[in-house]
Amino acid sequence: RDLLAEQQPELADLPMRFVGHGWDNVVVQLGPDLTVRLPRRAAAAQLVLNEQRCLPELAPMLPLPTPSPIFNGVPHGRYPWSWSICPWLPGDSAAVAPPADHHDAALTLAAFVVALHQPAPADAPVNPFRGVRLRQRAEAVEHRAHSLREVAPTEHVLRAWNDLSATPHWSEPPVWLHGDLHPSNMLTNDGRLSAIIDFGDITSGDPATDLAMAWMMFEPRERADFRKAAAVDDNTWRRAAGWALNLSLAYMTGDDTTSMPSIGRRTLSAVLAEFG
């Protein structure tokens, strides 16, 4: 409220409701139509700046609503980082309230990634963990596979990883990426996918990074629907499965009070069933 009083005083008296937080940000609903997004740690401070710079350009191109900032707040007083006011997007996390029709969701997400995965400019935000060549994640995958030995079949995981990560790398120009596309960053409303949120990891590179969500969201039939609608070639599909395996292990190391470990377990199982 102090930040609003200083920078948007006409909004400072609106009712506020704590919505939740992830690893990086706190989200507060402001009145009926707005949300405030505030980094909760220094490592996330740049991510809000990336959203502020890139989302206003990309949002009009996308077929699903996004929380494109409508006001860029700056540090003040006790709060040390930039922050944003965004539109309030109604709905529930798709991790909690999955879409009712997964075929429809597959086509909706395919349309979203096709619209987003356009050539990115040279000054797109850099992310050392997303959009890079798949083999660059080898050390992290191997470490996590061993650390999760009690809950994941390490040898099976590493065999699938070695196979998938040997796929030829993306050799086309880098495209825009959401960078963190998973069910907790999607909203559903009335049973349908209604919005994509949390673009803090927005970057550019190999589209396979985003396509990994096909193993997080869908059963084999709907995954095939998604692939066909998004026109994904064989090598990109295999790299996407490799990214799904990589991300599943990262999610499984997360806090069980969040949805991420369960997403990770589901994803790993789906990848191993298809490529193990």
PDB file of C-alpha atoms in Angstrom, residues 11-261:
ATOM      1  CA  LEU A  11      -5.339   2.937  -6.362  1.00  0.00           C
ATOM      2  CA  ALA A  12      -3.944   2.947  -2.828  1.00  0.00           C
ATOM      3  CA  ASP A  13      -7.300   2.586  -1.049  1.00  0.00           C
ATOM      4  CA  LEU A  14      -8.603  -0.334  -3.131  1.00  0.00           C
ATOM      5  CA  PRO A  15      -9.120  -3.609  -1.297  1.00  0.00           C
ATOM      6  CA  MET A  16      -6.241  -6.089  -1.500  1.00  0.00           C
ATOM      7  CA  ARG A  17      -6.231  -9.872  -1.343  1.00  0.00           C
ATOM      8  CA  PHE A  18      -3.141 -12.045  -1.131  1.00  0.00           C
ATOM      9  CA  VAL A  19      -3.401 -14.564  -3.976  1.00  0.00           C
ATOM     10  CA  GLY A  20      -0.224 -16.576  -3.526  1.00  0.00           C
ATOM     11  CA  HIS A  21       3.459 -16.799  -4.254  1.00  0.00           C
ATOM     12  CA  GLY A  22       5.923 -18.986  -6.097  1.00  0.00           C
ATOM     13  CA  TRP A  23       9.662 -19.174  -5.793  1.00  0.00           C
ATOM     14  CA  ASP A  24      10.057 -15.716  -7.310  1.00  0.00           C
ATOM     15  CA  ASN A  25       7.021 -13.472  -6.875  1.00  0.00           C
ATOM     16  CA  VAL A  26       4.128 -12.519  -4.613  1.00  0.00           C
ATOM     17  CA  VAL A  27       0.780 -11.819  -6.292  1.00  0.00           C
ATOM     18  CA  VAL A  28      -1.871  -9.596  -4.710  1.00  0.00           C
ATOM     19  CA  GLN A  29      -5.283  -8.871  -6.195  1.00  0.00           C
ATOM     20  CA  LEU A  30      -6.014  -5.147  -6.182  1.00  0.00           C
ATOM     21  CA  GLY A  31      -9.689  -4.278  -6.421  1.00  0.00           C
ATOM     22  CA  PRO A  32     -11.761  -6.343  -8.855  1.00  0.00           C
ATOM     23  CA  ASP A  33      -9.697  -5.809 -12.000  1.00  0.00           C
ATOM     24  CA  LEU A  34      -6.003  -5.523 -11.138  1.00  0.00           C
ATOM     25  CA  THR A  35      -3.168  -7.542  -9.698  1.00  0.00           C
ATOM     26  CA  VAL A  36       0.166  -6.467  -8.223  1.00  0.00           C
ATOM     27  CA  ARG A  37       3.198  -8.637  -8.909  1.00  0.00           C
ATOM     28  CA  LEU A  38       6.221  -8.163  -6.662  1.00  0.00           C
ATOM     29  CA  PRO A  39       9.543 -10.044  -6.609  1.00  0.00           C
ATOM     30  CA  ARG A  40      10.167 -11.732  -3.267  1.00  0.00           C
ATOM     31  CA  ARG A  41      13.907 -12.327  -3.711  1.00  0.00           C
ATOM     32  CA  ALA A  42      16.802 -10.593  -5.429  1.00  0.00           C
ATOM     33  CA  ALA A  43      17.232 -13.411  -7.961  1.00  0.00           C
ATOM     34  CA  ALA A  44      13.774 -12.608  -9.368  1.00  0.00           C
ATOM     35  CA  ALA A  45      14.197  -8.849  -9.659  1.00  0.00           C
ATOM     36  CA  GLN A  46      15.389  -8.996 -13.280  1.00  0.00           C
ATOM     37  CA  LEU A  47      12.511 -11.279 -14.252  1.00  0.00           C
ATOM     38  CA  VAL A  48       9.912  -8.586 -13.627  1.00  0.00           C
ATOM     39  CA  LEU A  49      11.967  -6.163 -15.720  1.00  0.00           C
ATOM     40  CA  ASN A  50      11.974  -8.727 -18.547  1.00  0.00           C
ATOM     41  CA  GLU A  51       8.185  -8.948 -18.390  1.00  0.00           C
ATOM     42  CA  GLN A  52       7.848  -5.182 -18.365  1.00  0.00           C
ATOM     43  CA  ARG A  53      10.048  -4.857 -21.436  1.00  0.00           C
ATOM     44  CA  CYS A  54       8.787  -7.736 -23.559  1.00  0.00           C
ATOM     45  CA  LEU A  55       5.167  -8.536 -22.749  1.00  0.00           C
ATOM     46  CA  PRO A  56       3.592  -5.302 -24.042  1.00  0.00           C
ATOM     47  CA  GLU A  57       5.113  -6.108 -27.450  1.00  0.00           C
ATOM     48  CA  LEU A  58       4.162  -9.787 -27.470  1.00  0.00           C
ATOM     49  CA  ALA A  59       0.747  -9.801 -25.790  1.00  0.00           C
ATOM     50  CA  PRO A  60      -1.209  -8.410 -28.783  1.00  0.00           C
ATOM     51  CA  MET A  61       0.143 -11.264 -30.943  1.00  0.00           C
ATOM     52  CA  LEU A  62      -1.034 -14.030 -28.629  1.00  0.00           C
ATOM     53  CA  PRO A  63      -4.403 -15.831 -28.736  1.00  0.00           C
ATOM     54  CA  LEU A  64      -4.684 -16.160 -24.929  1.00  0.00           C
ATOM     55  CA  PRO A  65      -4.689 -13.330 -22.382  1.00  0.00           C
ATOM     56  CA  THR A  66      -1.447 -12.608 -20.527  1.00  0.00           C
ATOM     57  CA  PRO A  67      -0.711 -10.382 -17.511  1.00  0.00           C
ATOM     58  CA  SER A  68       1.001  -7.705 -19.566  1.00  0.00           C
ATOM     59  CA  PRO A  69       2.017  -4.900 -17.164  1.00  0.00           C
ATOM     60  CA  ILE A  70      -0.041  -1.729 -17.328  1.00  0.00           C
ATOM     61  CA  PHE A  71       2.111   0.103 -14.782  1.00  0.00           C
ATOM     62  CA  ASN A  72       5.805  -0.374 -14.052  1.00  0.00           C
ATOM     63  CA  GLY A  73       6.546   0.324 -10.421  1.00  0.00           C
ATOM     64  CA  VAL A  74       9.993   1.268  -9.148  1.00  0.00           C
ATOM     65  CA  PRO A  75      11.811   0.633  -5.851  1.00  0.00           C
ATOM     66  CA  HIS A  76      10.747   2.843  -2.977  1.00  0.00           C
ATOM     67  CA  GLY A  77      11.333   2.986   0.764  1.00  0.00           C
ATOM     68  CA  ARG A  78      11.605  -0.469   2.271  1.00  0.00           C
ATOM     69  CA  TYR A  79      10.965  -2.283  -1.010  1.00  0.00           C
ATOM     70  CA  PRO A  80      14.123  -2.605  -3.154  1.00  0.00           C
ATOM     71  CA  TRP A  81      12.944  -3.908  -6.550  1.00  0.00           C
ATOM     72  CA  SER A  82      10.790  -3.009  -9.534  1.00  0.00           C
ATOM     73  CA  TRP A  83       7.216  -4.315  -9.493  1.00  0.00           C
ATOM     74  CA  SER A  84       4.185  -4.339 -11.779  1.00  0.00           C
ATOM     75  CA  ILE A  85       0.467  -3.682 -11.862  1.00  0.00           C
ATOM     76  CA  CYS A  86      -1.236  -6.027 -14.338  1.00  0.00           C
ATOM     77  CA  PRO A  87      -4.803  -6.898 -15.342  1.00  0.00           C
ATOM     78  CA  TRP A  88      -6.533  -9.391 -13.084  1.00  0.00           C
ATOM     79  CA  LEU A  89      -7.101 -12.615 -15.046  1.00  0.00           C
ATOM     80  CA  PRO A  90      -9.895 -14.733 -13.546  1.00  0.00           C
ATOM     81  CA  GLY A  91      -9.502 -18.480 -13.276  1.00  0.00           C
ATOM     82  CA  ASP A  92      -7.688 -21.218 -11.425  1.00  0.00           C
ATOM     83  CA  SER A  93      -4.308 -22.807 -11.939  1.00  0.00           C
ATOM     84  CA  ALA A  94      -4.510 -25.613 -14.494  1.00  0.00           C
ATOM     85  CA  ALA A  95      -2.471 -27.705 -12.044  1.00  0.00           C
ATOM     86  CA  VAL A  96      -5.409 -27.509  -9.611  1.00  0.00           C
ATOM     87  CA  ALA A  97      -8.293 -27.266 -12.088  1.00  0.00           C
ATOM     88  CA  PRO A  98      -7.251 -29.063 -15.303  1.00  0.00           C
ATOM     89  CA  PRO A  99      -9.134 -28.262 -18.512  1.00  0.00           C
ATOM     90  CA  ALA A 100     -12.286 -30.313 -18.937  1.00  0.00           C
ATOM     91  CA  ASP A 101     -11.634 -31.107 -22.600  1.00  0.00           C
ATOM     92  CA  HIS A 102      -7.988 -32.037 -23.152  1.00  0.00           C
ATOM     93  CA  HIS A 103      -8.363 -32.207 -26.919  1.00  0.00           C
ATOM     94  CA  ASP A 104      -9.609 -28.617 -26.950  1.00  0.00           C
ATOM     95  CA  ALA A 105      -6.795 -27.635 -24.567  1.00  0.00           C
ATOM     96  CA  ALA A 106      -4.214 -29.250 -26.857  1.00  0.00           C
ATOM     97  CA  LEU A 107      -5.429 -27.234 -29.828  1.00  0.00           C
ATOM     98  CA  THR A 108      -5.583 -24.038 -27.752  1.00  0.00           C
ATOM     99  CA  LEU A 109      -2.021 -24.470 -26.498  1.00  0.00           C
ATOM    100  CA  ALA A 110      -0.773 -25.351 -29.973  1.00  0.00           C
ATOM    101  CA  ALA A 111      -2.216 -22.102 -31.309  1.00  0.00           C
ATOM    102  CA  PHE A 112      -0.554 -20.220 -28.450  1.00  0.00           C
ATOM    103  CA  VAL A 113       2.949 -21.620 -29.020  1.00  0.00           C
ATOM    104  CA  VAL A 114       2.714 -21.177 -32.795  1.00  0.00           C
ATOM    105  CA  ALA A 115       1.825 -17.504 -32.261  1.00  0.00           C
ATOM    106  CA  LEU A 116       4.585 -17.020 -29.669  1.00  0.00           C
ATOM    107  CA  HIS A 117       7.402 -18.920 -31.380  1.00  0.00           C
ATOM    108  CA  GLN A 118       8.295 -16.199 -33.846  1.00  0.00           C
ATOM    109  CA  PRO A 119      11.845 -14.992 -34.553  1.00  0.00           C
ATOM    110  CA  ALA A 120      13.174 -13.087 -31.560  1.00  0.00           C
ATOM    111  CA  PRO A 121      15.382  -9.984 -31.702  1.00  0.00           C
ATOM    112  CA  ALA A 122      19.042 -10.119 -30.769  1.00  0.00           C
ATOM    113  CA  ASP A 123      18.344  -8.214 -27.544  1.00  0.00           C
ATOM    114  CA  ALA A 124      15.777 -10.699 -26.188  1.00  0.00           C
ATOM    115  CA  PRO A 125      16.421 -11.562 -22.529  1.00  0.00           C
ATOM    116  CA  VAL A 126      19.087 -14.204 -21.975  1.00  0.00           C
ATOM    117  CA  ASN A 127      18.307 -17.210 -19.793  1.00  0.00           C
ATOM    118  CA  PRO A 128      21.158 -19.675 -19.168  1.00  0.00           C
ATOM    119  CA  PHE A 129      18.727 -22.466 -18.199  1.00  0.00           C
ATOM    120  CA  ARG A 130      16.046 -22.262 -20.921  1.00  0.00           C
ATOM    121  CA  GLY A 131      16.237 -22.222 -24.701  1.00  0.00           C
ATOM    122  CA  VAL A 132      19.850 -23.372 -24.724  1.00  0.00           C
ATOM    123  CA  ARG A 133      21.171 -26.526 -26.361  1.00  0.00           C
ATOM    124  CA  LEU A 134      19.752 -29.523 -24.561  1.00  0.00           C
ATOM    125  CA  ARG A 135      23.169 -31.035 -23.834  1.00  0.00           C
ATOM    126  CA  GLN A 136      24.012 -27.974 -21.743  1.00  0.00           C
ATOM    127  CA  ARG A 137      21.629 -29.340 -19.113  1.00  0.00           C
ATOM    128  CA  ALA A 138      23.453 -32.688 -18.887  1.00  0.00           C
ATOM    129  CA  GLU A 139      25.296 -31.999 -15.630  1.00  0.00           C
ATOM    130  CA  ALA A 140      22.111 -30.887 -13.859  1.00  0.00           C
ATOM    131  CA  VAL A 141      20.155 -33.875 -15.185  1.00  0.00           C
ATOM    132  CA  GLU A 142      22.788 -36.376 -14.097  1.00  0.00           C
ATOM    133  CA  HIS A 143      23.112 -34.813 -10.644  1.00  0.00           C
ATOM    134  CA  ARG A 144      19.347 -34.777 -10.067  1.00  0.00           C
ATOM    135  CA  ALA A 145      18.856 -38.288 -11.444  1.00  0.00           C
ATOM    136  CA  HIS A 146      21.281 -39.599  -8.838  1.00  0.00           C
ATOM    137  CA  SER A 147      19.929 -37.443  -6.020  1.00  0.00           C
ATOM    138  CA  LEU A 148      16.394 -38.706  -6.741  1.00  0.00           C
ATOM    139  CA  ARG A 149      17.451 -42.346  -6.878  1.00  0.00           C
ATOM    140  CA  GLU A 150      14.982 -43.339  -4.144  1.00  0.00           C
ATOM    141  CA  VAL A 151      11.970 -42.027  -6.084  1.00  0.00           C
ATOM    142  CA  ALA A 152      13.045 -42.298  -9.736  1.00  0.00           C
ATOM    143  CA  PRO A 153      14.657 -45.146 -11.764  1.00  0.00           C
ATOM    144  CA  THR A 154      18.057 -43.518 -12.228  1.00  0.00           C
ATOM    145  CA  GLU A 155      19.471 -45.860 -14.858  1.00  0.00           C
ATOM    146  CA  HIS A 156      16.241 -45.749 -16.874  1.00  0.00           C
ATOM    147  CA  VAL A 157      16.170 -41.951 -16.636  1.00  0.00           C
ATOM    148  CA  LEU A 158      19.775 -41.537 -17.742  1.00  0.00           C
ATOM    149  CA  ARG A 159      19.369 -43.996 -20.604  1.00  0.00           C
ATOM    150  CA  ALA A 160      16.400 -42.004 -21.930  1.00  0.00           C
ATOM    151  CA  TRP A 161      18.264 -38.722 -21.346  1.00  0.00           C
ATOM    152  CA  ASN A 162      21.353 -39.853 -23.246  1.00  0.00           C
ATOM    153  CA  ASP A 163      19.195 -40.941 -26.168  1.00  0.00           C
ATOM    154  CA  LEU A 164      17.085 -37.776 -26.327  1.00  0.00           C
ATOM    155  CA  SER A 165      19.921 -35.339 -25.702  1.00  0.00           C
ATOM    156  CA  ALA A 166      21.841 -36.791 -28.665  1.00  0.00           C
ATOM    157  CA  THR A 167      19.180 -35.368 -31.012  1.00  0.00           C
ATOM    158  CA  PRO A 168      20.520 -32.729 -33.438  1.00  0.00           C
ATOM    159  CA  HIS A 169      20.251 -29.259 -31.924  1.00  0.00           C
ATOM    160  CA  TRP A 170      18.041 -26.398 -33.108  1.00  0.00           C
ATOM    161  CA  SER A 171      19.822 -24.758 -36.024  1.00  0.00           C
ATOM    162  CA  GLU A 172      17.206 -22.151 -36.992  1.00  0.00           C
ATOM    163  CA  PRO A 173      17.154 -18.556 -35.701  1.00  0.00           C
ATOM    164  CA  PRO A 174      16.105 -18.299 -32.035  1.00  0.00           C
ATOM    165  CA  VAL A 175      12.401 -17.799 -31.400  1.00  0.00           C
ATOM    166  CA  TRP A 176      10.539 -16.165 -28.536  1.00  0.00           C
ATOM    167  CA  LEU A 177       9.941 -18.528 -25.604  1.00  0.00           C
ATOM    168  CA  HIS A 178       7.724 -18.324 -22.562  1.00  0.00           C
ATOM    169  CA  GLY A 179      10.506 -20.207 -20.778  1.00  0.00           C
ATOM    170  CA  ASP A 180       8.430 -21.668 -17.932  1.00  0.00           C
ATOM    171  CA  LEU A 181       5.360 -23.162 -19.582  1.00  0.00           C
ATOM    172  CA  HIS A 182       3.764 -25.663 -17.200  1.00  0.00           C
ATOM    173  CA  PRO A 183       0.260 -26.199 -15.741  1.00  0.00           C
ATOM    174  CA  SER A 184       0.809 -23.908 -12.754  1.00  0.00           C
ATOM    175  CA  ASN A 185       1.465 -21.054 -15.191  1.00  0.00           C
ATOM    176  CA  MET A 186      -1.788 -21.617 -17.060  1.00  0.00           C
ATOM    177  CA  LEU A 187      -5.283 -20.636 -15.949  1.00  0.00           C
ATOM    178  CA  THR A 188      -8.582 -22.352 -16.616  1.00  0.00           C
ATOM    179  CA  ASN A 189     -11.996 -20.754 -16.409  1.00  0.00           C
ATOM    180  CA  ASP A 190     -15.266 -22.635 -16.891  1.00  0.00           C
ATOM    181  CA  GLY A 191     -13.247 -25.713 -17.777  1.00  0.00           C
ATOM    182  CA  ARG A 192     -11.245 -24.164 -20.615  1.00  0.00           C
ATOM    183  CA  LEU A 193      -7.734 -22.778 -20.823  1.00  0.00           C
ATOM    184  CA  SER A 194      -8.195 -19.065 -20.353  1.00  0.00           C
ATOM    185  CA  ALA A 195      -4.767 -17.418 -19.854  1.00  0.00           C
ATOM    186  CA  ILE A 196      -1.011 -17.943 -19.715  1.00  0.00           C
ATOM    187  CA  ILE A 197       0.772 -16.243 -16.822  1.00  0.00           C
ATOM    188  CA  ASP A 198       4.254 -15.724 -15.338  1.00  0.00           C
ATOM    189  CA  PHE A 199       6.518 -14.694 -18.196  1.00  0.00           C
ATOM    190  CA  GLY A 200       9.461 -13.975 -15.910  1.00  0.00           C
ATOM    191  CA  ASP A 201      11.630 -16.543 -17.692  1.00  0.00           C
ATOM    192  CA  ILE A 202      10.846 -15.116 -21.123  1.00  0.00           C
ATOM    193  CA  THR A 203      13.787 -15.659 -23.436  1.00  0.00           C
ATOM    194  CA  SER A 204      14.653 -16.902 -26.909  1.00  0.00           C
ATOM    195  CA  GLY A 205      16.116 -20.061 -28.389  1.00  0.00           C
ATOM    196  CA  ASP A 206      14.964 -23.600 -29.126  1.00  0.00           C
ATOM    197  CA  PRO A 207      11.139 -23.914 -29.150  1.00  0.00           C
ATOM    198  CA  ALA A 208      11.513 -27.407 -27.689  1.00  0.00           C
ATOM    199  CA  THR A 209      11.870 -25.794 -24.258  1.00  0.00           C
ATOM    200  CA  ASP A 210       8.229 -24.682 -24.271  1.00  0.00           C
ATOM    201  CA  LEU A 211       6.946 -27.772 -26.087  1.00  0.00           C
ATOM    202  CA  ALA A 212       7.998 -29.871 -23.090  1.00  0.00           C
ATOM    203  CA  MET A 213       4.662 -29.004 -21.504  1.00  0.00           C
ATOM    204  CA  ALA A 214       2.995 -31.584 -23.802  1.00  0.00           C
ATOM    205  CA  TRP A 215       4.202 -34.321 -21.410  1.00  0.00           C
ATOM    206  CA  MET A 216       3.108 -32.274 -18.396  1.00  0.00           C
ATOM    207  CA  MET A 217      -0.460 -31.720 -19.601  1.00  0.00           C
ATOM    208  CA  PHE A 218      -1.630 -34.492 -21.894  1.00  0.00           C
ATOM    209  CA  GLU A 219      -2.137 -38.194 -22.366  1.00  0.00           C
ATOM    210  CA  PRO A 220      -0.699 -39.737 -25.571  1.00  0.00           C
ATOM    211  CA  ARG A 221      -3.734 -39.051 -27.782  1.00  0.00           C
ATOM    212  CA  GLU A 222      -3.999 -35.375 -26.851  1.00  0.00           C
ATOM    213  CA  ARG A 223      -0.210 -35.046 -27.029  1.00  0.00           C
ATOM    214  CA  ALA A 224      -0.403 -36.245 -30.628  1.00  0.00           C
ATOM    215  CA  ASP A 225      -3.192 -33.715 -31.298  1.00  0.00           C
ATOM    216  CA  PHE A 226      -0.983 -30.981 -29.893  1.00  0.00           C
ATOM    217  CA  ARG A 227       2.028 -32.017 -31.966  1.00  0.00           C
ATOM    218  CA  LYS A 228       0.026 -32.139 -35.185  1.00  0.00           C
ATOM    219  CA  ALA A 229      -1.626 -28.762 -34.575  1.00  0.00           C
ATOM    220  CA  ALA A 230       1.731 -27.160 -33.756  1.00  0.00           C
ATOM    221  CA  ALA A 231       3.440 -28.854 -36.756  1.00  0.00           C
ATOM    222  CA  VAL A 232       6.427 -30.066 -34.701  1.00  0.00           C
ATOM    223  CA  ASP A 233       9.155 -31.948 -36.613  1.00  0.00           C
ATOM    224  CA  ASP A 234      10.732 -35.170 -35.337  1.00  0.00           C
ATOM    225  CA  ASN A 235      13.966 -33.689 -33.968  1.00  0.00           C
ATOM    226  CA  THR A 236      12.213 -30.835 -32.179  1.00  0.00           C
ATOM    227  CA  TRP A 237       9.743 -33.299 -30.666  1.00  0.00           C
ATOM    228  CA  ARG A 238      12.555 -35.472 -29.335  1.00  0.00           C
ATOM    229  CA  ARG A 239      14.345 -32.442 -27.890  1.00  0.00           C
ATOM    230  CA  ALA A 240      11.052 -31.381 -26.310  1.00  0.00           C
ATOM    231  CA  ALA A 241      10.851 -34.772 -24.611  1.00  0.00           C
ATOM    232  CA  GLY A 242      14.423 -34.243 -23.405  1.00  0.00           C
ATOM    233  CA  TRP A 243      13.461 -30.857 -21.996  1.00  0.00           C
ATOM    234  CA  ALA A 244      10.446 -32.446 -20.316  1.00  0.00           C
ATOM    235  CA  LEU A 245      12.723 -35.021 -18.674  1.00  0.00           C
ATOM    236  CA  ASN A 246      15.149 -32.316 -17.568  1.00  0.00           C
ATOM    237  CA  LEU A 247      12.392 -30.133 -16.128  1.00  0.00           C
ATOM    238  CA  SER A 248      10.608 -33.053 -14.473  1.00  0.00           C
ATOM    239  CA  LEU A 249      13.680 -33.771 -12.352  1.00  0.00           C
ATOM    240  CA  ALA A 250      13.986 -30.112 -11.384  1.00  0.00           C
ATOM    241  CA  TYR A 251      10.316 -30.003 -10.375  1.00  0.00           C
ATOM    242  CA  MET A 252      10.659 -33.190  -8.323  1.00  0.00           C
ATOM    243  CA  THR A 253      13.284 -31.516  -6.138  1.00  0.00           C
ATOM    244  CA  GLY A 254      10.786 -28.779  -5.231  1.00  0.00           C
ATOM    245  CA  ASP A 255       8.726 -28.195  -2.118  1.00  0.00           C
ATOM    246  CA  ASP A 256       5.846 -30.669  -1.714  1.00  0.00           C
ATOM    247  CA  THR A 257       3.631 -27.827  -0.507  1.00  0.00           C
ATOM    248  CA  THR A 258       3.515 -26.699  -4.155  1.00  0.00           C
ATOM    249  CA  SER A 259       2.178 -28.434  -7.259  1.00  0.00           C
ATOM    250  CA  MET A 260       5.616 -28.786  -8.841  1.00  0.00           C
ATOM    251  CA  PRO A 261       6.747 -32.200  -7.510  1.00  0.00           C
TER     252      PRO A 261
END
